[in-house]
PDB file of C-alpha atoms in Angstrom:
ATOM      1  CA  MET A 117       4.687  74.395 -26.140  1.00 74.00           C
ATOM      2  CA  ASP A 118       5.844  77.994 -25.813  1.00 81.00           C
ATOM      3  CA  ALA A 119       2.376  79.218 -26.799  1.00 83.00           C
ATOM      4  CA  VAL A 120       0.827  77.157 -24.012  1.00 83.00           C
ATOM      5  CA  ILE A 121       3.236  78.544 -21.427  1.00 85.00           C
ATOM      6  CA  ASP A 122       2.730  82.100 -22.705  1.00 83.00           C
ATOM      7  CA  SER A 123      -1.028  81.616 -22.539  1.00 83.00           C
ATOM      8  CA  PHE A 124      -0.766  80.370 -18.964  1.00 84.00           C
ATOM      9  CA  LEU A 125       1.498  83.219 -17.900  1.00 84.00           C
ATOM     10  CA  THR A 126      -0.887  85.734 -19.439  1.00 86.00           C
ATOM     11  CA  GLY A 127      -4.096  84.130 -18.201  1.00 83.00           C
ATOM     12  CA  PHE A 128      -3.162  83.012 -14.689  1.00 90.00           C
ATOM     13  CA  PRO A 129      -3.026  86.508 -13.136  1.00 91.00           C
ATOM     14  CA  ILE A 130      -6.406  87.282 -14.701  1.00 90.00           C
ATOM     15  CA  LEU A 131      -7.818  84.047 -13.304  1.00 89.00           C
ATOM     16  CA  LEU A 132      -6.534  84.947  -9.843  1.00 93.00           C
ATOM     17  CA  LEU A 133      -7.995  88.455 -10.060  1.00 93.00           C
ATOM     18  CA  HIS A 134     -11.416  87.313 -11.289  1.00 92.00           C
ATOM     19  CA  SER A 135     -11.613  84.430  -8.813  1.00 94.00           C
ATOM     20  CA  SER A 136     -10.451  86.525  -5.857  1.00 95.00           C
ATOM     21  CA  LEU A 137     -12.902  89.282  -6.667  1.00 95.00           C
ATOM     22  CA  THR A 138     -15.791  86.839  -7.053  1.00 95.00           C
ATOM     23  CA  ILE A 139     -14.931  84.991  -3.835  1.00 96.00           C
ATOM     24  CA  ALA A 140     -14.741  88.319  -1.984  1.00 96.00           C
ATOM     25  CA  MET A 141     -18.201  89.218  -3.292  1.00 95.00           C
ATOM     26  CA  LEU A 142     -19.483  85.806  -2.195  1.00 96.00           C
ATOM     27  CA  VAL A 143     -18.137  86.346   1.332  1.00 97.00           C
ATOM     28  CA  VAL A 144     -19.810  89.765   1.491  1.00 96.00           C
ATOM     29  CA  GLY A 145     -23.044  88.280   0.133  1.00 94.00           C
ATOM     30  CA  VAL A 146     -23.030  85.519   2.749  1.00 95.00           C
ATOM     31  CA  LEU A 147     -22.351  88.025   5.526  1.00 94.00           C
ATOM     32  CA  VAL A 148     -25.259  90.190   4.344  1.00 92.00           C
ATOM     33  CA  TYR A 149     -27.494  87.125   4.084  1.00 90.00           C
ATOM     34  CA  VAL A 150     -26.627  86.006   7.627  1.00 91.00           C
ATOM     35  CA  TRP A 151     -27.229  89.544   8.869  1.00 91.00           C
ATOM     36  CA  ILE A 152     -30.714  89.859   7.336  1.00 85.00           C
ATOM     37  CA  THR A 153     -32.099  86.413   8.102  1.00 83.00           C
ATOM     38  CA  PRO A 154     -34.716  86.325  10.849  1.00 78.00           C
ATOM     39  CA  TRP A 155     -32.679  83.817  12.871  1.00 81.00           C
ATOM     40  CA  ASP A 156     -29.057  83.401  13.903  1.00 88.00           C
ATOM     41  CA  GLU A 157     -28.073  80.507  11.652  1.00 89.00           C
ATOM     42  CA  LEU A 158     -24.503  80.359  12.912  1.00 92.00           C
ATOM     43  CA  ALA A 159     -25.644  80.023  16.533  1.00 94.00           C
ATOM     44  CA  LEU A 160     -28.168  77.379  15.495  1.00 94.00           C
ATOM     45  CA  ILE A 161     -25.484  75.480  13.582  1.00 95.00           C
ATOM     46  CA  ARG A 162     -23.098  75.677  16.545  1.00 96.00           C
ATOM     47  CA  GLY A 163     -25.943  74.230  18.613  1.00 96.00           C
ATOM     48  CA  GLY A 164     -26.284  71.258  16.279  1.00 96.00           C
ATOM     49  CA  ASN A 165     -29.259  72.405  14.197  1.00 96.00           C
ATOM     50  CA  THR A 166     -28.872  70.491  10.932  1.00 96.00           C
ATOM     51  CA  ALA A 167     -31.812  72.265   9.286  1.00 95.00           C
ATOM     52  CA  ALA A 168     -30.090  75.626   9.774  1.00 95.00           C
ATOM     53  CA  ALA A 169     -26.873  74.202   8.305  1.00 96.00           C
ATOM     54  CA  VAL A 170     -28.740  72.906   5.264  1.00 96.00           C
ATOM     55  CA  SER A 171     -30.491  76.256   4.809  1.00 93.00           C
ATOM     56  CA  LEU A 172     -27.262  78.261   5.104  1.00 95.00           C
ATOM     57  CA  GLY A 173     -25.454  75.826   2.810  1.00 96.00           C
ATOM     58  CA  GLY A 174     -28.206  76.273   0.227  1.00 95.00           C
ATOM     59  CA  ALA A 175     -27.926  80.034   0.552  1.00 93.00           C
ATOM     60  CA  ILE A 176     -24.168  79.922  -0.006  1.00 96.00           C
ATOM     61  CA  VAL A 177     -24.530  77.754  -3.107  1.00 97.00           C
ATOM     62  CA  GLY A 178     -27.459  79.900  -4.236  1.00 94.00           C
ATOM     63  CA  LEU A 179     -25.341  83.035  -3.977  1.00 94.00           C
ATOM     64  CA  ALA A 180     -22.344  81.395  -5.656  1.00 96.00           C
ATOM     65  CA  ILE A 181     -24.163  80.101  -8.756  1.00 96.00           C
ATOM     66  CA  PRO A 182     -25.161  83.497 -10.220  1.00 94.00           C
ATOM     67  CA  LEU A 183     -21.759  84.925  -9.283  1.00 94.00           C
ATOM     68  CA  ALA A 184     -20.064  82.083 -11.130  1.00 94.00           C
ATOM     69  CA  PHE A 185     -22.202  82.674 -14.202  1.00 93.00           C
ATOM     70  CA  ALA A 186     -21.538  86.412 -14.029  1.00 91.00           C
ATOM     71  CA  MET A 187     -17.818  85.699 -13.903  1.00 91.00           C
ATOM     72  CA  ALA A 188     -18.036  83.164 -16.730  1.00 91.00           C
ATOM     73  CA  ALA A 189     -19.936  85.593 -18.957  1.00 89.00           C
ATOM     74  CA  SER A 190     -17.680  88.534 -18.151  1.00 88.00           C
ATOM     75  CA  ILE A 191     -15.218  90.012 -20.574  1.00 87.00           C
ATOM     76  CA  SER A 192     -13.453  92.137 -17.982  1.00 87.00           C
ATOM     77  CA  VAL A 193     -13.185  92.695 -14.266  1.00 90.00           C
ATOM     78  CA  TRP A 194     -15.667  95.559 -14.680  1.00 92.00           C
ATOM     79  CA  ASP A 195     -18.358  93.117 -15.779  1.00 88.00           C
ATOM     80  CA  ILE A 196     -17.815  91.168 -12.574  1.00 90.00           C
ATOM     81  CA  LEU A 197     -17.841  94.329 -10.481  1.00 92.00           C
ATOM     82  CA  ILE A 198     -21.136  95.423 -12.043  1.00 92.00           C
ATOM     83  CA  TRP A 199     -23.062  92.179 -12.472  1.00 91.00           C
ATOM     84  CA  GLY A 200     -21.779  90.316  -9.416  1.00 89.00           C
ATOM     85  CA  PRO A 201     -23.364  92.661  -6.867  1.00 92.00           C
ATOM     86  CA  VAL A 202     -26.542  92.812  -8.970  1.00 91.00           C
ATOM     87  CA  THR A 203     -26.884  89.025  -8.738  1.00 89.00           C
ATOM     88  CA  LEU A 204     -26.263  89.111  -4.991  1.00 91.00           C
ATOM     89  CA  VAL A 205     -28.909  91.771  -4.423  1.00 91.00           C
ATOM     90  CA  LEU A 206     -31.430  89.834  -6.520  1.00 90.00           C
ATOM     91  CA  GLN A 207     -30.705  86.646  -4.586  1.00 90.00           C
ATOM     92  CA  VAL A 208     -31.038  88.320  -1.201  1.00 87.00           C
ATOM     93  CA  ILE A 209     -34.335  89.908  -2.292  1.00 89.00           C
ATOM     94  CA  ALA A 210     -35.608  86.511  -3.448  1.00 86.00           C
ATOM     95  CA  TYR A 211     -34.629  84.982  -0.089  1.00 83.00           C
ATOM     96  CA  ARG A 212     -36.382  87.699   1.885  1.00 82.00           C
ATOM     97  CA  ILE A 213     -39.531  87.358  -0.214  1.00 85.00           C
ATOM     98  CA  ALA A 214     -39.518  83.616   0.424  1.00 82.00           C
ATOM     99  CA  ASP A 215     -39.045  84.245   4.171  1.00 78.00           C
ATOM    100  CA  LEU A 216     -41.967  86.682   4.196  1.00 80.00           C
ATOM    101  CA  VAL A 217     -44.336  84.604   2.073  1.00 81.00           C
ATOM    102  CA  LEU A 218     -43.578  81.367   3.876  1.00 79.00           C
ATOM    103  CA  LYS A 219     -43.733  82.901   7.344  1.00 79.00           C
ATOM    104  CA  ASP A 220     -43.557  79.665   9.261  1.00 83.00           C
ATOM    105  CA  LEU A 221     -40.424  78.380   7.514  1.00 83.00           C
ATOM    106  CA  PRO A 222     -37.882  80.369   9.559  1.00 81.00           C
ATOM    107  CA  ALA A 223     -39.498  79.183  12.795  1.00 87.00           C
ATOM    108  CA  ARG A 224     -39.549  75.617  11.519  1.00 90.00           C
ATOM    109  CA  ILE A 225     -35.878  75.805  10.536  1.00 89.00           C
ATOM    110  CA  ASP A 226     -35.163  77.282  13.968  1.00 89.00           C
ATOM    111  CA  ALA A 227     -36.920  74.207  15.411  1.00 93.00           C
ATOM    112  CA  GLY A 228     -34.667  71.945  13.323  1.00 93.00           C
ATOM    113  CA  GLU A 229     -37.263  70.692  10.823  1.00 93.00           C
ATOM    114  CA  MET A 230     -35.430  69.290   7.805  1.00 94.00           C
ATOM    115  CA  GLY A 231     -38.493  69.449   5.544  1.00 91.00           C
ATOM    116  CA  ALA A 232     -38.601  73.227   5.925  1.00 88.00           C
ATOM    117  CA  ALA A 233     -34.861  73.460   5.254  1.00 91.00           C
ATOM    118  CA  VAL A 234     -35.124  71.384   2.083  1.00 92.00           C
ATOM    119  CA  LEU A 235     -37.986  73.550   0.806  1.00 89.00           C
ATOM    120  CA  MET A 236     -35.991  76.698   1.595  1.00 88.00           C
ATOM    121  CA  VAL A 237     -32.909  75.351  -0.209  1.00 92.00           C
ATOM    122  CA  SER A 238     -35.060  74.455  -3.218  1.00 93.00           C
ATOM    123  CA  ILE A 239     -36.385  78.010  -3.399  1.00 91.00           C
ATOM    124  CA  LYS A 240     -32.875  79.447  -3.056  1.00 91.00           C
ATOM    125  CA  LEU A 241     -31.433  77.216  -5.774  1.00 95.00           C
ATOM    126  CA  ALA A 242     -34.372  77.826  -8.122  1.00 95.00           C
ATOM    127  CA  ALA A 243     -33.886  81.587  -7.756  1.00 93.00           C
ATOM    128  CA  ALA A 244     -30.148  81.112  -8.299  1.00 94.00           C
ATOM    129  CA  ALA A 245     -30.670  79.135 -11.516  1.00 95.00           C
ATOM    130  CA  ILE A 246     -33.028  81.748 -12.955  1.00 94.00           C
ATOM    131  CA  ASN A 247     -30.774  84.597 -11.855  1.00 92.00           C
ATOM    132  CA  ALA A 248     -27.704  82.887 -13.347  1.00 93.00           C
ATOM    133  CA  ALA A 249     -29.443  82.313 -16.666  1.00 93.00           C
ATOM    134  CA  ALA A 250     -30.582  85.920 -16.785  1.00 91.00           C
ATOM    135  CA  VAL A 251     -27.129  87.349 -16.068  1.00 88.00           C
ATOM    136  CA  SER A 252     -25.340  85.108 -18.540  1.00 85.00           C
ATOM    137  CA  GLY A 253     -27.732  85.964 -21.350  1.00 77.00           C
TER     138      GLY A 253
END
C-alpha cells in the first residue's frame, strides 16, 4: 500500500501540471478560434442560435481532442508545450480552410441552420481525429 501512496504523491502534482497547462492551451485556442471566425458565435448563442452553439461546441471538442492526445503521448511538460500549440494551430487552419471552401456555411450557421452546423462539426471532429493520430504517432 505504501507504494501506491508514494506513486500517487509523486504523480499527482505532475497530473495537475499537465492538466492545467493543457486546459490553459485549450482556453487560448478557443479564444483564438472565436476571434477568427467570421461570425460572433457568443452573441449568436446568447441570442438563442442553437446552430452556433453546436458549431462552437464542436470546435471546442475538436481543439481538445488533439491536445488530449498530445498530453497522453508526452513524456514531459516540454512535449505538451511544443506539440499542444502545434495541434491548435493545425486545427484552426483546418477550420479556416473549411470556412473558406464552404463559403455559405458561416452564413447558414448565422441563420440558425442545424444542417450546416452538423456538417461544420463533422469537419472539425474529422480534422481533430487525424491531427490527434498524427501527434500521438
